[in-house]
Coordinates of C-alpha atoms in Angstrom, one line a residue:
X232 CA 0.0 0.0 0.0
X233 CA 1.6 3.1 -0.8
X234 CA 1.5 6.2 1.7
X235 CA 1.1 9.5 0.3
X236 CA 2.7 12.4 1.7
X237 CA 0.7 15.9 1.5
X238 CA 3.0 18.5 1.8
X239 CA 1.4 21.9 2.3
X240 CA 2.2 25.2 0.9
X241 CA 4.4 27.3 3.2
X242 CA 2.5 30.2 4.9
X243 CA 3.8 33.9 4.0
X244 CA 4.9 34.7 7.4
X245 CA 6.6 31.4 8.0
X246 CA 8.7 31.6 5.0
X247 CA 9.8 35.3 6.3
X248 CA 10.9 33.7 9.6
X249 CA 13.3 30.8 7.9
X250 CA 15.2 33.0 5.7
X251 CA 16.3 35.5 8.5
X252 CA 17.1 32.6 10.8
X253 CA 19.1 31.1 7.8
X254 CA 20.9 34.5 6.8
X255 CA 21.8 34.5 10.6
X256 CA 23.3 31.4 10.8
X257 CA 25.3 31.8 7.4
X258 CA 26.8 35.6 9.3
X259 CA 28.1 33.1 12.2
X260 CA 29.7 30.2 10.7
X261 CA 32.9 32.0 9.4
X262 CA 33.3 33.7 13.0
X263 CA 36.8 32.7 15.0
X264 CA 38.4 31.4 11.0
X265 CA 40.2 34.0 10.2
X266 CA 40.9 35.4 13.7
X267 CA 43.7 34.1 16.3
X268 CA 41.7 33.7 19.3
X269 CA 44.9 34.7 21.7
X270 CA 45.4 38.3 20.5
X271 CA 41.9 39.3 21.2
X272 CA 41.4 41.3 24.4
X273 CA 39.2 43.6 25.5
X274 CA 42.0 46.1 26.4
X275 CA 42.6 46.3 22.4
X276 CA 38.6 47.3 22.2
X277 CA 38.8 50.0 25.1
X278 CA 41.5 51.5 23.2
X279 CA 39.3 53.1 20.4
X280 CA 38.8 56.0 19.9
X281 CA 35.3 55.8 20.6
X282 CA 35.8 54.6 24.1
X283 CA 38.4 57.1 24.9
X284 CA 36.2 59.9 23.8
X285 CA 33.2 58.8 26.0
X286 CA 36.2 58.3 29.2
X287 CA 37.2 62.1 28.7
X288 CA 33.9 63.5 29.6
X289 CA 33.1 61.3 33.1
X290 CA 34.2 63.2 36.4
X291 CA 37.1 62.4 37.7
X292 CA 36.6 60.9 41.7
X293 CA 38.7 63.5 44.2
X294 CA 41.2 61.9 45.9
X295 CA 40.8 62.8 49.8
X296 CA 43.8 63.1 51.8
X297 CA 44.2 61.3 55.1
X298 CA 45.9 62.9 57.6
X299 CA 49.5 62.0 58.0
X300 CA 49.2 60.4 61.5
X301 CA 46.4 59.1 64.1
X302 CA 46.4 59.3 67.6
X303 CA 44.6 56.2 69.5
X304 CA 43.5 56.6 73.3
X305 CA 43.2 52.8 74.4
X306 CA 40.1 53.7 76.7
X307 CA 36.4 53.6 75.7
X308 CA 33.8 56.5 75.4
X309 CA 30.6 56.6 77.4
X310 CA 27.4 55.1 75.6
X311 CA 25.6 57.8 77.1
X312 CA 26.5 60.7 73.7
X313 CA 23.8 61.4 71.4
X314 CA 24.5 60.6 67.3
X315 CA 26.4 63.4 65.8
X316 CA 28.1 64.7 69.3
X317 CA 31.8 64.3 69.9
X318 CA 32.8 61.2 72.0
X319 CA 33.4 61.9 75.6
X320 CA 36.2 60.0 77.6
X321 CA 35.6 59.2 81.3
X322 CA 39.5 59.0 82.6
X323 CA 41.0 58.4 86.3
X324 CA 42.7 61.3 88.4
X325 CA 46.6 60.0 88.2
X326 CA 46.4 56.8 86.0
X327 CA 48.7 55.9 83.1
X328 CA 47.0 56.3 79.6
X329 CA 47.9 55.3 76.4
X330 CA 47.9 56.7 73.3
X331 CA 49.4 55.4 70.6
X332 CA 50.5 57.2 67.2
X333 CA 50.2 55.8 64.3
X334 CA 51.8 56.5 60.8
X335 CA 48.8 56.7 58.4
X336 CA 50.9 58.2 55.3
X337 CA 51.4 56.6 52.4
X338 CA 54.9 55.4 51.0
X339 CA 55.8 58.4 48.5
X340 CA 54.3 61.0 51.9
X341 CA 57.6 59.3 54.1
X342 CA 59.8 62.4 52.7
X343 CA 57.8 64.9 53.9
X344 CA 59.5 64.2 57.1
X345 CA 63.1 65.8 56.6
X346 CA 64.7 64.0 59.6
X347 CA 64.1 61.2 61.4
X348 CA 61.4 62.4 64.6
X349 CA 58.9 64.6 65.1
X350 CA 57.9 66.4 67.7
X351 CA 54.3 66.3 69.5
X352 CA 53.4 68.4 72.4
X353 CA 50.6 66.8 74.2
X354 CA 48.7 69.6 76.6
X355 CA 45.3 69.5 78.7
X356 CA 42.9 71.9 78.1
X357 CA 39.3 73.7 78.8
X358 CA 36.5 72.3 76.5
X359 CA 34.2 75.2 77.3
X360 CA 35.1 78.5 75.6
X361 CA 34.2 80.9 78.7
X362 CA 36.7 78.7 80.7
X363 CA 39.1 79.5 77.7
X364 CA 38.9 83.0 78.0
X365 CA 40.1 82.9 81.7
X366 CA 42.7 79.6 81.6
X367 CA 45.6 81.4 82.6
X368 CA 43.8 82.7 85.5
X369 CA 42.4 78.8 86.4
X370 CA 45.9 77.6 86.3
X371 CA 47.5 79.9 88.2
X372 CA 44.6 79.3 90.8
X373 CA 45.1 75.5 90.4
X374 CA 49.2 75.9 90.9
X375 CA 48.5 78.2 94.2
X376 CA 46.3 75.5 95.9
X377 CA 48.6 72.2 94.7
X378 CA 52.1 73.9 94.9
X379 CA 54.6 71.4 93.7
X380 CA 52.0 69.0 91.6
X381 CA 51.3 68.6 87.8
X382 CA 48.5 69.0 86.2
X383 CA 49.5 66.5 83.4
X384 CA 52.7 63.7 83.3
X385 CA 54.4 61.3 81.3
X386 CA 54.9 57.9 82.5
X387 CA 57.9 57.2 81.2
X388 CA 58.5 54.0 82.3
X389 CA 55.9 53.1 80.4
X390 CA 55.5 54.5 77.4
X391 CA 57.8 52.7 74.2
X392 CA 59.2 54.7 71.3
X393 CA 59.7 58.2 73.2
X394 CA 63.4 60.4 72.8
X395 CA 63.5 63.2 75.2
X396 CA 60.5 63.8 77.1
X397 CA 60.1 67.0 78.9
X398 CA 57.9 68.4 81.5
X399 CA 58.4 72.1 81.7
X400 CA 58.0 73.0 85.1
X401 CA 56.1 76.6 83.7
X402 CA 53.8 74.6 81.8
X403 CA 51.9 72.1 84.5
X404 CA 49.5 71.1 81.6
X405 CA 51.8 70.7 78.7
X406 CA 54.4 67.9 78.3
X407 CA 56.6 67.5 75.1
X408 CA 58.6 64.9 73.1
X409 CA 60.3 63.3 70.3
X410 CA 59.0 60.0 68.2
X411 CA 59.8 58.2 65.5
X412 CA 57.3 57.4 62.9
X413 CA 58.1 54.5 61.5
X414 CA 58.6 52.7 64.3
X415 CA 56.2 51.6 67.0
X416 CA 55.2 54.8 69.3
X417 CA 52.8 55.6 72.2
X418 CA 52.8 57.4 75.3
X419 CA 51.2 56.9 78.4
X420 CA 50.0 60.3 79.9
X421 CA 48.7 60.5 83.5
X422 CA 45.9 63.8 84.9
X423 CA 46.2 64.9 88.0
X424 CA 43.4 67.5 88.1
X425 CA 39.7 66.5 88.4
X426 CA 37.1 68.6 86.6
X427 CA 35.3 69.6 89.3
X428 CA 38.5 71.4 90.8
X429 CA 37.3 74.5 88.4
X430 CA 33.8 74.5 89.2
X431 CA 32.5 77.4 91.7
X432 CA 31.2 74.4 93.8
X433 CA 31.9 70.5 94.5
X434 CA 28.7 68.4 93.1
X435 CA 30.7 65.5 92.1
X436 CA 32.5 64.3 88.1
X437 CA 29.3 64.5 86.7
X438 CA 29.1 68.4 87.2
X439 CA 32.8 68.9 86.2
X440 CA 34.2 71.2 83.6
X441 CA 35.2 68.9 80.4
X442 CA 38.7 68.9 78.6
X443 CA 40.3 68.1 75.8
X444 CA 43.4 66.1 75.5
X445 CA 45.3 67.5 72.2
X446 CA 48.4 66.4 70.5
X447 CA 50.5 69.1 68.3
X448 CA 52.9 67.5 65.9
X449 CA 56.0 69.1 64.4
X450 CA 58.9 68.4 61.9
X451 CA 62.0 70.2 61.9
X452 CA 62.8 73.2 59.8
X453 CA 65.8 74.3 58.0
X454 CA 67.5 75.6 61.0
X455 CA 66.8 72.0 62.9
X456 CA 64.1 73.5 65.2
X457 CA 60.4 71.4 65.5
X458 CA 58.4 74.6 64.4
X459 CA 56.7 73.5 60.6
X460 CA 53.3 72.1 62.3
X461 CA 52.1 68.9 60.2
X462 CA 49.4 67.8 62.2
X463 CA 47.1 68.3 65.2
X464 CA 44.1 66.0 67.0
X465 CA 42.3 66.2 70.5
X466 CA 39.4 64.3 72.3
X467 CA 37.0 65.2 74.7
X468 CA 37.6 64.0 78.3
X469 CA 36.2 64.3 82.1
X470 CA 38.4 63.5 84.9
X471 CA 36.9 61.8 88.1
X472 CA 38.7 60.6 91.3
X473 CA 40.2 57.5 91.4
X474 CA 38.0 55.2 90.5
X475 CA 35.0 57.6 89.8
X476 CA 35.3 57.0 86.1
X477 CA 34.6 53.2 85.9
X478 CA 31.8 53.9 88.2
X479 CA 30.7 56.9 86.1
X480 CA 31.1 54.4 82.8
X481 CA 29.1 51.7 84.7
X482 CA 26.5 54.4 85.0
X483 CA 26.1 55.3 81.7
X484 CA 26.1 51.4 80.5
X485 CA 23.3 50.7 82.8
X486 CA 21.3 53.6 81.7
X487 CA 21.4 52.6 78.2
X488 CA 20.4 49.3 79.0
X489 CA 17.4 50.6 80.6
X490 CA 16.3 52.3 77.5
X491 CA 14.3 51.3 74.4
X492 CA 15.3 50.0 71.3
X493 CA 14.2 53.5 69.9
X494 CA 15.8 55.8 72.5
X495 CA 19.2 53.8 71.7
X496 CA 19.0 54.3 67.8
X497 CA 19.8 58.0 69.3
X498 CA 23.1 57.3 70.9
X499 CA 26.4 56.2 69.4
X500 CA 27.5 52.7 70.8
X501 CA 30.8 52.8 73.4
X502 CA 34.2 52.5 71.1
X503 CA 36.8 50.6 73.0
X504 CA 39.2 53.1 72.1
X505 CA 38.8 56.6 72.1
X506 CA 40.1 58.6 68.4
X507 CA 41.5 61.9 68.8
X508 CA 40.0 64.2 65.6
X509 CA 41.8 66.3 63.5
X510 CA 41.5 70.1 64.7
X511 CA 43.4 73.3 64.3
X512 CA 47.2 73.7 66.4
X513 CA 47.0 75.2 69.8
X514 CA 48.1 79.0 69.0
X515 CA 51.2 78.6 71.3
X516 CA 54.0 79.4 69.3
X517 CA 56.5 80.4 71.8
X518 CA 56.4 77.1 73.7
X519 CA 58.0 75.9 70.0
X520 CA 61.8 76.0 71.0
X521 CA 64.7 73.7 70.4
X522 CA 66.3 75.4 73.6
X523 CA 66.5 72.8 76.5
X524 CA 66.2 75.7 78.5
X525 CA 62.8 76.3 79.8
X526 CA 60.3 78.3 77.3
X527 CA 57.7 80.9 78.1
X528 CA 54.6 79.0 77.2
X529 CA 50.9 78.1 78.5
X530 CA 52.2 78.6 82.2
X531 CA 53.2 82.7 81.3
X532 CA 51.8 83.4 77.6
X533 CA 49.6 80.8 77.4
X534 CA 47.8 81.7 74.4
X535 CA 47.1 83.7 76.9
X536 CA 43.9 82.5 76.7
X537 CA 44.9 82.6 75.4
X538 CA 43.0 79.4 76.4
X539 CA 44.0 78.2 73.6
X540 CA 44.9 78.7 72.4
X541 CA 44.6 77.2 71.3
X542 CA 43.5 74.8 71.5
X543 CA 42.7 74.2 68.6
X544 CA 39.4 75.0 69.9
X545 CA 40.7 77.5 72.1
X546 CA 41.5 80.8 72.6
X547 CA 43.3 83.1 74.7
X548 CA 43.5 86.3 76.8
X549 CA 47.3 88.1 76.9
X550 CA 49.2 88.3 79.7
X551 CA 50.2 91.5 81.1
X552 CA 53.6 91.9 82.8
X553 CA 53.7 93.1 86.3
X554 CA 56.1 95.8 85.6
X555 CA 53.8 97.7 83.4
X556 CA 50.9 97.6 85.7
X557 CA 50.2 100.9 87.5
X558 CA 50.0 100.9 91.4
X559 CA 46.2 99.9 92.7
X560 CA 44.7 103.3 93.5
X561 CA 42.7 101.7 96.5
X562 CA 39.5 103.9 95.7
X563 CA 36.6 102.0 95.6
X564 CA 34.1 101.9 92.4
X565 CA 31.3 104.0 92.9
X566 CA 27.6 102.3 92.2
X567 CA 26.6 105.3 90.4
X568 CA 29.9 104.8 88.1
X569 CA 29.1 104.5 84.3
X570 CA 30.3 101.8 81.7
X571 CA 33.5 104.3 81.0
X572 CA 34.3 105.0 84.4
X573 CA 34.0 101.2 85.3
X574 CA 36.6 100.5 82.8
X575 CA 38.8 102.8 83.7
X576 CA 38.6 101.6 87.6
X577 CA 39.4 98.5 86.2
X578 CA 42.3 99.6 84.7
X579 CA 43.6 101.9 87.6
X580 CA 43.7 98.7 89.8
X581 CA 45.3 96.4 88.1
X582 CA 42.1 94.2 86.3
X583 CA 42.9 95.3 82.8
X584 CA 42.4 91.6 81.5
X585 CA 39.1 91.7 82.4
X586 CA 38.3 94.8 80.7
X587 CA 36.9 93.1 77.6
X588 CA 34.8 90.6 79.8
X589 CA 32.8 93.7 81.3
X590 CA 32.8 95.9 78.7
X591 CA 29.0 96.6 79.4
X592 CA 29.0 96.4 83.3
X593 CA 28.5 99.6 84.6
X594 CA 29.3 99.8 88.4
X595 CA 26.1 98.7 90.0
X596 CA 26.2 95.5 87.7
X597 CA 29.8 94.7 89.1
X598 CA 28.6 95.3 92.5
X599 CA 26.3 93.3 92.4
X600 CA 28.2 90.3 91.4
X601 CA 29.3 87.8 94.2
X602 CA 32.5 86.7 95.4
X603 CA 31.5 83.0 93.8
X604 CA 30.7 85.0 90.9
X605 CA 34.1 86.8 90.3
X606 CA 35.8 83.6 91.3
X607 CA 34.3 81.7 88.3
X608 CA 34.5 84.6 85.9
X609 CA 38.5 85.5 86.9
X610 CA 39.7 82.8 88.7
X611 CA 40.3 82.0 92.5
X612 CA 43.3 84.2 92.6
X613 CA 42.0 87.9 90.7
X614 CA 38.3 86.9 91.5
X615 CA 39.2 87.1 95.6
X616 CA 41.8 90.4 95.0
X617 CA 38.4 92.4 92.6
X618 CA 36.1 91.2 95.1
X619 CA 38.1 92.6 97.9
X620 CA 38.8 95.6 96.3
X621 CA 34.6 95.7 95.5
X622 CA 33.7 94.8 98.7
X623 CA 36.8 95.8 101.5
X624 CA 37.1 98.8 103.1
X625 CA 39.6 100.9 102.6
X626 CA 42.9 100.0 104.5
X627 CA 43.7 101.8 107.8
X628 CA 46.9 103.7 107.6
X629 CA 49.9 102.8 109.9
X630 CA 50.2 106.6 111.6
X631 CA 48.1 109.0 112.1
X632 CA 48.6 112.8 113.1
X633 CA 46.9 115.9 113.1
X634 CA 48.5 119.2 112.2
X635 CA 47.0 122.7 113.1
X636 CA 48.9 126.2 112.2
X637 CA 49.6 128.9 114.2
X638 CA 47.4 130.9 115.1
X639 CA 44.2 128.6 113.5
X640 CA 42.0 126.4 115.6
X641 CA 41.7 124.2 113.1
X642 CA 43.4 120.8 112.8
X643 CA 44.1 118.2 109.8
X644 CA 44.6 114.5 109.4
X645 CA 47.7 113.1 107.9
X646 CA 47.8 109.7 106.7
X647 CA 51.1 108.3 106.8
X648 CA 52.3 105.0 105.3
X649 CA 56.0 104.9 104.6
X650 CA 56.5 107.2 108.3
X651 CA 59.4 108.7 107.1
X652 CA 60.4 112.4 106.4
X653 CA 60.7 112.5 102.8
X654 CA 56.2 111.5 103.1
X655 CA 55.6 113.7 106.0
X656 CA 57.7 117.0 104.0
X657 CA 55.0 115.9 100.8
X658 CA 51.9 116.0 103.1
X659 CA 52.8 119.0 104.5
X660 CA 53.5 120.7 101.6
X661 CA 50.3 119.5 99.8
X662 CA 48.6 120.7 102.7
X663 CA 49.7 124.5 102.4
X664 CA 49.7 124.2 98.9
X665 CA 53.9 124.8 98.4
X666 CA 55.9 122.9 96.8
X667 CA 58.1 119.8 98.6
X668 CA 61.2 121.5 97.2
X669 CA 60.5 124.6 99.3
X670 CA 60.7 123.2 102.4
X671 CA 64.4 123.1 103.8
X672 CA 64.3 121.5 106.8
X673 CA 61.6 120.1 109.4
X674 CA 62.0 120.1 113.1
X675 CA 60.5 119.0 116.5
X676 CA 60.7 121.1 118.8
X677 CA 61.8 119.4 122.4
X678 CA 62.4 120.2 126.1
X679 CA 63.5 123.6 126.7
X680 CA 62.1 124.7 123.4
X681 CA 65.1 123.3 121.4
X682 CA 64.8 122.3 118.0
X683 CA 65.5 118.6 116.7
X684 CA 65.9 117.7 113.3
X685 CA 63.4 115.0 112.4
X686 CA 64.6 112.4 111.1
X687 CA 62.2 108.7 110.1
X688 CA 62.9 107.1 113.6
X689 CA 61.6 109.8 115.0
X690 CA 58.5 109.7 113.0
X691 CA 58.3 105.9 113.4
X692 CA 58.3 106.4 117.3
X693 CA 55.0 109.1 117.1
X694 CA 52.3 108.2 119.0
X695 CA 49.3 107.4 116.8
X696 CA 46.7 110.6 116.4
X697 CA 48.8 112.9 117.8
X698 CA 48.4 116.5 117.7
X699 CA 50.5 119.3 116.6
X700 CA 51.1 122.9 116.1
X701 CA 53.3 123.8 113.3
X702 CA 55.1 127.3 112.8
X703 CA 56.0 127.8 109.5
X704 CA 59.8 130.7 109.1
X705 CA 61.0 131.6 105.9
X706 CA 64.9 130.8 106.0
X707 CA 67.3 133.4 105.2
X708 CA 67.1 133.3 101.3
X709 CA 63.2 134.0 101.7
X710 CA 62.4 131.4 99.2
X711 CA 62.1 128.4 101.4
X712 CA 60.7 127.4 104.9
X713 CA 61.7 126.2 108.2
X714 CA 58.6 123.7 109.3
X715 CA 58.7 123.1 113.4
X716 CA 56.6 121.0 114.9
X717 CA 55.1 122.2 118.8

């Protein structure tokens, strides 16, 4: 039996389909003949022109630049610091810290260093900027109350990697020394000051002042001196009493723990070691010296907070040198006394570097201020001496007389405080309105109506408000006077 095929006639479409997928398959069968497959890359493609022309217009990525070295602080930071706020450091009054330094630059950065150390200056300073602007006065209060003591240290024995540390003994918050960077480096610093040792009044660490722990690095110049400033970090810190910061840290941990999932998406977690960020150098140049000789620095000119300056952070008030302040005039400020004349009492006894902070007290407002007050504003040592000279009376003089001329009935007190004859000739001659110069001689006149030559031991030996009678001769050139006292 013979089968019989029936073989239909190809539908339009279909017969459009076959001939692309046959043209298609014709276009790939002479691929990989005629080329050697191990020259083909795709680096040869990249290279045309097409692709190089498309490469020239995308941005190019800026390179950021790390800082040339990192200071670590192998203690944690309190839980207890909101998102966005700079870490705080809970540390221990007298305990050894470390912080290590760490070479961040790259291999080609290594010659920026000309020799082989650096130099950092490590210093402890106020965190808060009205504390800044009175420093020099807070460390000279801090100095007079713990003669002999530090404010910060280096433990020597155990820190690895240090040349020549120094502790200048004008500078109890600054230490100093040499390190080299490609070698392993840290320093263990020790506190001695709690914060609450600047506060008016003792509630405990949690209501201390906060301060900042900052590191200054330095290469050497041309002339060998640490002076071209490469880089500069701090961190915030709050020292308790021995042991008060792990309790302090406990604290804050438990708090946290207490707290809901949503309150803690607020606070940053507690690093195990604290990083010191970049900031600007303290503006303490002249502590900068190669001399091993002791330099003025944050003790004397201290950015003189210069506070400070530097701080980094910090700035500074001058210093002004004893010998060009004028002699306290011992008046007392008026209440009624205007912003002007408030200054100027200021300046008349000796308070100049205050001037700025009451520059719009007139004197009622600085009256009114209390000796806590002026203690927190200028520091123990200047806020006690402008409250005294505020509040005191006026000092009592060490000799008293009264002096009435012939023939008047009318007496008048002299004040004397050096009691010798040079004061009593002034007095006297301010009193009858001559000159000093015009009067010759002064005498006493003594048993038998003689006349003795006064001299300062004789003043010294007058009996306190005593009374006398003075006769007043012109000597024989008529231009000057005899003075005796009866």
């Amino acid at each position: 039996m013979a089968l019989w095929a029936l073989r239909l006639p190809p539908v339009p479409g279909e017969t459009f389909e076959l001939s692309l997928s046959h043209d298609f398959e014709a276009s790939l069968s002479g691929i990989g003949q005629h080329l050697d497959l191990d020259a083909y890359s795709m680096s040869d493609v990249l290279a045309l022109p097409i692709f190089k022309q498309e490469d020239s217009h995308l941005p190019s990525e800026p390179e950021s630049k790390l800082p040339p070295f990192q200071y670590v602080m192998c203690t944690a930071t309190s839980p207890a610091i909101k998102l966005h706020d700079e870490t705080l450091t809970y540390l221990n009054q007298g305990q050894p810290y470390e912080i290590r330094m760490l070479d961040t630059r790259k291999v080609g950065e290594l010659l920026e260093v000309s020799g082989k150390y650096v130099k950092s200056i490590v210093r402890v300073v106020f965190h808060d900027r009205r504390l800044q602007y009175t420093e020099h006065q807070q460390l000279e209060g801090w100095r007079w109350n713990r003669p002999g003591d530090r404010i910060l240290d280096i433990d020597i024995p155990l820190s690895v990697g240090i040349v020549d540390p120094r502790a200048n003994p004008t500078h109890l918050n600054t230490v100093e020394f040499l390190w080299d960077p490609t070698k392993r480096s840290s320093v263990f610093i020790q506190v001695h000051c709690i914060s609450t040792e600047f506060t008016p009044r003792k509630h405990g660490g949690e209501k201390g002042v906060p301060f900042r722990v900052q590191i200054d690095t330095f290469k050497q110049n041309e002339g060998g001196e640490y002076t071209e400033h490469l880089h500069s970090a701090s961190c915030q810190v709050k020292v308790f009493k021995p042991k008060g910061a792990d309790r302090k840290q406990k604290t804050d941990r438990d708090k946290m723990e207490k707290r809901t999932v949503l309150e803690k998406e607020k606070y940053q977690p507690s690093y195990e070691t604290t990083i010191l960020t970049e900031c600007s150098p303290w503006p303490d140049n002249s502590y900068l010296s190669n001399s091993p000789s002791p330099t003025p620095g944050l003790g004397s000119t201290q950015p003189n907070f210069t506070v400070s300056e530097t701080s980094g952070n910090c700035s500074s008030s001058p210093t002004h040198p004893s010998e060009n302040l004028p002699a306290p005039t011992g008046e007392q400020l008026p209440p009624g006394a205007s912003i002007q004349e408030t200054q100027q009492w200021l300046h008349r006894n000796r308070f100049s570097q205050f001037s700025r902070l009451f520059n719009n007290f007139a004197g009622t407002d600085l009256l009114k201020l209390s000796r806590d007050d002026l203690i927190q504003i200028c520091g123990p040592a200047d806020g006690i001496r402008l409250h005294n000279a505020l509040k005191a009376k006026s000092v009592r003089p060490r000799l008293t007389i009264y002096l009435c001329q012939e023939p008047q009935q009318v007496y008048h007190a002299i004040y004397l405080e050096d009691m010798n004859t040079l004061e009593l000739t002034e007095k006297i001659a301010t009193l009858f309105s001559i000159l000093p110069q015009q009067i010759s001689s002064v005498y006493r006149q003594g048993p038998t109506g003689i006349h003795v030559l006064l001299c300062d031991q004789m003043i010294q030996n007058f009996q306190d408000e005593a009374c006398f009678v003075i006769n007043m001769a012109k000597d024989e050139s008529g231009d000057c006077y005899h003075v005796i006292l009866k």
